[in-house]
Amino acid sequence: MSQEASPAPRSLAEALRARDDASLAALLRSRPDLITPVPTDLTQLATRAGTRASVLRALERLDRFALQTAEALAVAPDPASDATLLGLMAGDAGDETVAAALPRALGTLREQALVWGDDDRLRLVRTARELLAPSPQHPSPTGLGPTVHEATSGMSPGRIQEIVTTAGLASTHDSVSAVTALTALFTDREKMAGLLAGAPEGSLEVLSRLVWGPPYGQVTPEPAAHLRWLLDRGLLLPTAPGTVVLPREVALHLRAGRAHRRPEPLPPAVEPTATHRPQGVDATAAGQAHTALATVEELLKDWDEGGPAVLRAGGLSVRDLKRTAVALDAPEPVAAFWIELAYAAGLLASDGEADERYAATPFYDEWLERPPAERWALLARAWLTATRAPGLVGGRDAKDRTLSALGPGLDRSAAPEVRHRVLTLLAGLPAGTAPDPESVLARLHWERPLRGAASASRPGRGTPAEDLRTRLARWTLTEAELLGVTGRGALSGHGRALLGAPAAGTADSTDTGGTAVPGGAPHGAGSPTGTAGPTGAAASAGTAGPAGADTAEPPGPGAKLPVRHRATAPATPASPAPLPALLHAPAPLSPTEQAAATAAAARLLAPLLPEPLDHVLLQADLTAVAPGPLERPLAEMLGVLADVESKGGATVYRFTPASVRRALDAGRAAADLHDFLARHSRTPVPQPLAYLIDDVARKHGHLRVGAASAYVRCDDDALLNEILADKRATALRLRRLAPTVLAAQSDPAALLEGLRAMGFAPAAESAEGDVLITRAHAHRTPPRTAPEPVPDGPPPPDPTLLTAAIRAIRAGDLAATTPRKQTGTDPAAGEPPRTSSADTLATVQAAVLTGDSLWIGYVNAEGAASQRVIAPIRVEGGFVTAYDHTADEVRTYPLHRITGVAELAED
């Protein structure tokens, strides 16, 4: 961005003051933490932009090349020219790609107020320089060490003179000029080439091991001759007993001027692995979407009468998760995903009772009444925006506690952004194209290099632990396939609509390279990027390098989610997108846009879902086959009358005496069951099934069980004699009260179960002697809302807030910087004026007569103090009506709230 202000800005506040409103809006949009709360003026905005927390957040959102540019500025002189920066990025030989990409990266840093100043005086914000500049505790990501001046700051003047003389330079009268001469030698390419040409064998090898970092190494008290040669000429400088460092100027000469081993000006391309017909992808995704709906319904139906108990610390126990996985016929990580998805969609919650349990919410019943496509769209939208990461279930938190499904500690604020970005990259490919997952991960790592920092091996393990962002991306690819957003690895048409992306017909319909959207965590004290320090042969020569390691969050069992494996055909790597195409990444949709995109996705999915059927096929082996999804009333009744034997493209139900008795217990008569099967079967009702229903119905209710504590009555006393004679009835402790009545010392429910286990078909009856109809009682929680996502910092401001904030900041800055007339009681810098009530009234009345503007201090009803520039119009009734230059409107102020006034200096 060109700086139009003249003279050049002397501070970040002056640089911000020279910006127009569009540039300030871009800054506040990219760094929303600066607007929470709204700064009073541009000086406060600049101060807030330089705080450590805000700078860290801004650095985390830089792409790889923008971050490399900031790292190069951190090791460049302060200030640095754009030519110096280009030399650090492209090296002595130059690089056209780097040179073309550098203005964009520099523009990003300027837009986010990390860099300010003219092109010939570029300055990195001091906090960013402190974070990125090299130090012994925090090595630079560039792998460079301290400058000669920094490395010799504690060295004796005599030793410095010895180094200067040995290096072939004339001795000087003071250390400062000696260090300056040594620096000039190391930055002169020709002189350095001549100096290194006379290096003994082995010296250049040591330098080559240190050149790309870490720049520190160990030496023995009596170093070898080739090391002594380096030490005597300042090519290695001591920093502590036994420790030496390669000066930054020497390293840059050996690197041919480059600050980074491999600049990455362009993002890696997302490479395809397979191409399918778009219609096949959509059909596969629709089939999986139907399975997702069925799985969620099955889960909540299993918990319909009250699900598992809530752990004291919150969440689902491991035993209940395993039981649910068995019921869903899915691995535990997949079961955890379905549970968390239902929770995120607001279909599942805890009931809040004393004996707290999980159950479906009232919204679940409303959800069931919606068309299937709308039900899926609600699930997909909840998944896309949720911050909870089901893949973490089973892992450990920072306190080494197990992370449980539905429990605390699963929120990861980066999850929605990663999901959206992964799907956006898929949307950038031609329709039906499945990407290589590793190329997707590489692209995400380029866009957020700090959050995707290099993983380190966990202690005691040989495999590297992936960082959280990488695991979130892997889980996104797997979960999208489970949910039906993708099919066969490619983004479906309704998945594309869910993102608000246009339908893809060609490869260039969407930018596959999207913009690097900035992001990550700051580099810690681990090793910088580059090769390891001196080891092996160098160690035997008296030098050794430290091994740094970054720690990463341990992976959870979510890594075991099934991944579709496909044969990978050799593909020609796609050439990077041209630079202009990288400047605009699609941002996440607003709530209104997301609602419209969800509705569009539902419309596209609806024709692809199978129509519910109103019939089944009855077979002679007491089974029924449902050749597709059934209408809800039919499915519910069949679920009571029969047991599900197998699921898949077709569902097989089996009729048993217990299942038929269950239907009779629910109040159905034998005739009702015969009529139901005859109406809904495309095949005749098999005779064995009709006999089974009649046989169970004939026995059903012959015995009646009530509460005495419990009793059994039957008109057939011979049947009661049979029960009493049966040894299996001993546990029920029955005794005869009358020829047709037996009393038991167990409760009615236990008595019912005991008699049924003995092969009888008893029926429960009420105190009036009527048969009790037993139906499943659906247990629902009180009304619950879906869990709120945990935001990743303040949300981006909307245009209305941006406009109001910029207006307020400009107004406050105008009040703070407007010249005032000098008086004997001038307030301190940044403080509002203070005058007595009489002086305030007199000054305001005089300004009404002369038409002059005034600078006032004002305290509003909430007690917030501010400064304003006003042009008084009239004073009456204890109020002053004035044109407020800061608000650009006429306002009325109570005089008792004005803390003081001051006249403005004349132009």
PDB file of C-alpha atoms in Angstrom, residues 661 665 703-714 720 723-724 726 728-735 737 740-765:
ATOM      1  CA  ARG A 661     -46.894 -60.556  22.433  1.00  0.00           C
ATOM      2  CA  ASP A 665     -49.441 -55.776  25.036  1.00  0.00           C
ATOM      3  CA  LEU A 703     -53.282 -65.118  33.153  1.00  0.00           C
ATOM      4  CA  ARG A 704     -53.828 -61.719  34.824  1.00  0.00           C
ATOM      5  CA  VAL A 705     -51.215 -60.085  37.058  1.00  0.00           C
ATOM      6  CA  GLY A 706     -52.097 -57.264  39.473  1.00  0.00           C
ATOM      7  CA  ALA A 707     -50.712 -55.615  42.572  1.00  0.00           C
ATOM      8  CA  ALA A 708     -51.308 -57.178  45.951  1.00  0.00           C
ATOM      9  CA  SER A 709     -48.056 -56.799  46.378  1.00  0.00           C
ATOM     10  CA  ALA A 710     -48.734 -58.937  43.253  1.00  0.00           C
ATOM     11  CA  TYR A 711     -51.232 -61.591  42.366  1.00  0.00           C
ATOM     12  CA  VAL A 712     -52.086 -63.964  39.538  1.00  0.00           C
ATOM     13  CA  ARG A 713     -55.645 -64.852  38.701  1.00  0.00           C
ATOM     14  CA  CYS A 714     -56.943 -67.274  36.099  1.00  0.00           C
ATOM     15  CA  LEU A 720     -52.516 -72.329  38.248  1.00  0.00           C
ATOM     16  CA  ILE A 723     -47.529 -72.903  37.699  1.00  0.00           C
ATOM     17  CA  LEU A 724     -47.301 -73.919  41.366  1.00  0.00           C
ATOM     18  CA  ASP A 726     -43.154 -75.729  38.190  1.00  0.00           C
ATOM     19  CA  ARG A 728     -38.975 -72.309  38.035  1.00  0.00           C
ATOM     20  CA  ALA A 729     -41.738 -70.545  40.010  1.00  0.00           C
ATOM     21  CA  THR A 730     -39.917 -71.049  43.304  1.00  0.00           C
ATOM     22  CA  ALA A 731     -38.213 -67.641  43.078  1.00  0.00           C
ATOM     23  CA  LEU A 732     -41.630 -65.966  42.711  1.00  0.00           C
ATOM     24  CA  ARG A 733     -42.779 -67.392  46.121  1.00  0.00           C
ATOM     25  CA  LEU A 734     -46.362 -68.016  45.052  1.00  0.00           C
ATOM     26  CA  ARG A 735     -49.188 -69.246  47.281  1.00  0.00           C
ATOM     27  CA  LEU A 737     -55.416 -67.536  47.983  1.00  0.00           C
ATOM     28  CA  THR A 740     -58.339 -69.025  40.723  1.00  0.00           C
ATOM     29  CA  VAL A 741     -55.956 -66.630  42.516  1.00  0.00           C
ATOM     30  CA  LEU A 742     -52.260 -66.879  43.433  1.00  0.00           C
ATOM     31  CA  ALA A 743     -50.417 -64.268  45.532  1.00  0.00           C
ATOM     32  CA  ALA A 744     -46.722 -63.448  45.085  1.00  0.00           C
ATOM     33  CA  GLN A 745     -44.145 -61.678  47.247  1.00  0.00           C
ATOM     34  CA  SER A 746     -42.598 -59.922  44.242  1.00  0.00           C
ATOM     35  CA  ASP A 747     -43.744 -56.815  42.411  1.00  0.00           C
ATOM     36  CA  PRO A 748     -45.998 -57.102  39.333  1.00  0.00           C
ATOM     37  CA  ALA A 749     -43.255 -56.328  36.857  1.00  0.00           C
ATOM     38  CA  ALA A 750     -40.989 -59.081  38.215  1.00  0.00           C
ATOM     39  CA  LEU A 751     -43.918 -61.466  38.275  1.00  0.00           C
ATOM     40  CA  LEU A 752     -44.785 -60.683  34.653  1.00  0.00           C
ATOM     41  CA  GLU A 753     -41.214 -61.271  33.542  1.00  0.00           C
ATOM     42  CA  GLY A 754     -40.967 -64.502  35.561  1.00  0.00           C
ATOM     43  CA  LEU A 755     -44.131 -65.987  34.064  1.00  0.00           C
ATOM     44  CA  ARG A 756     -43.108 -64.969  30.560  1.00  0.00           C
ATOM     45  CA  ALA A 757     -39.752 -66.646  31.086  1.00  0.00           C
ATOM     46  CA  MET A 758     -41.643 -69.823  31.962  1.00  0.00           C
ATOM     47  CA  GLY A 759     -43.438 -69.709  28.613  1.00  0.00           C
ATOM     48  CA  PHE A 760     -46.759 -68.185  29.646  1.00  0.00           C
ATOM     49  CA  ALA A 761     -48.377 -65.079  28.203  1.00  0.00           C
ATOM     50  CA  PRO A 762     -49.727 -63.123  31.178  1.00  0.00           C
ATOM     51  CA  ALA A 763     -51.293 -59.682  30.906  1.00  0.00           C
ATOM     52  CA  ALA A 764     -51.133 -56.916  33.485  1.00  0.00           C
ATOM     53  CA  GLU A 765     -54.415 -55.575  34.834  1.00  0.00           C
TER      54      GLU A 765
END
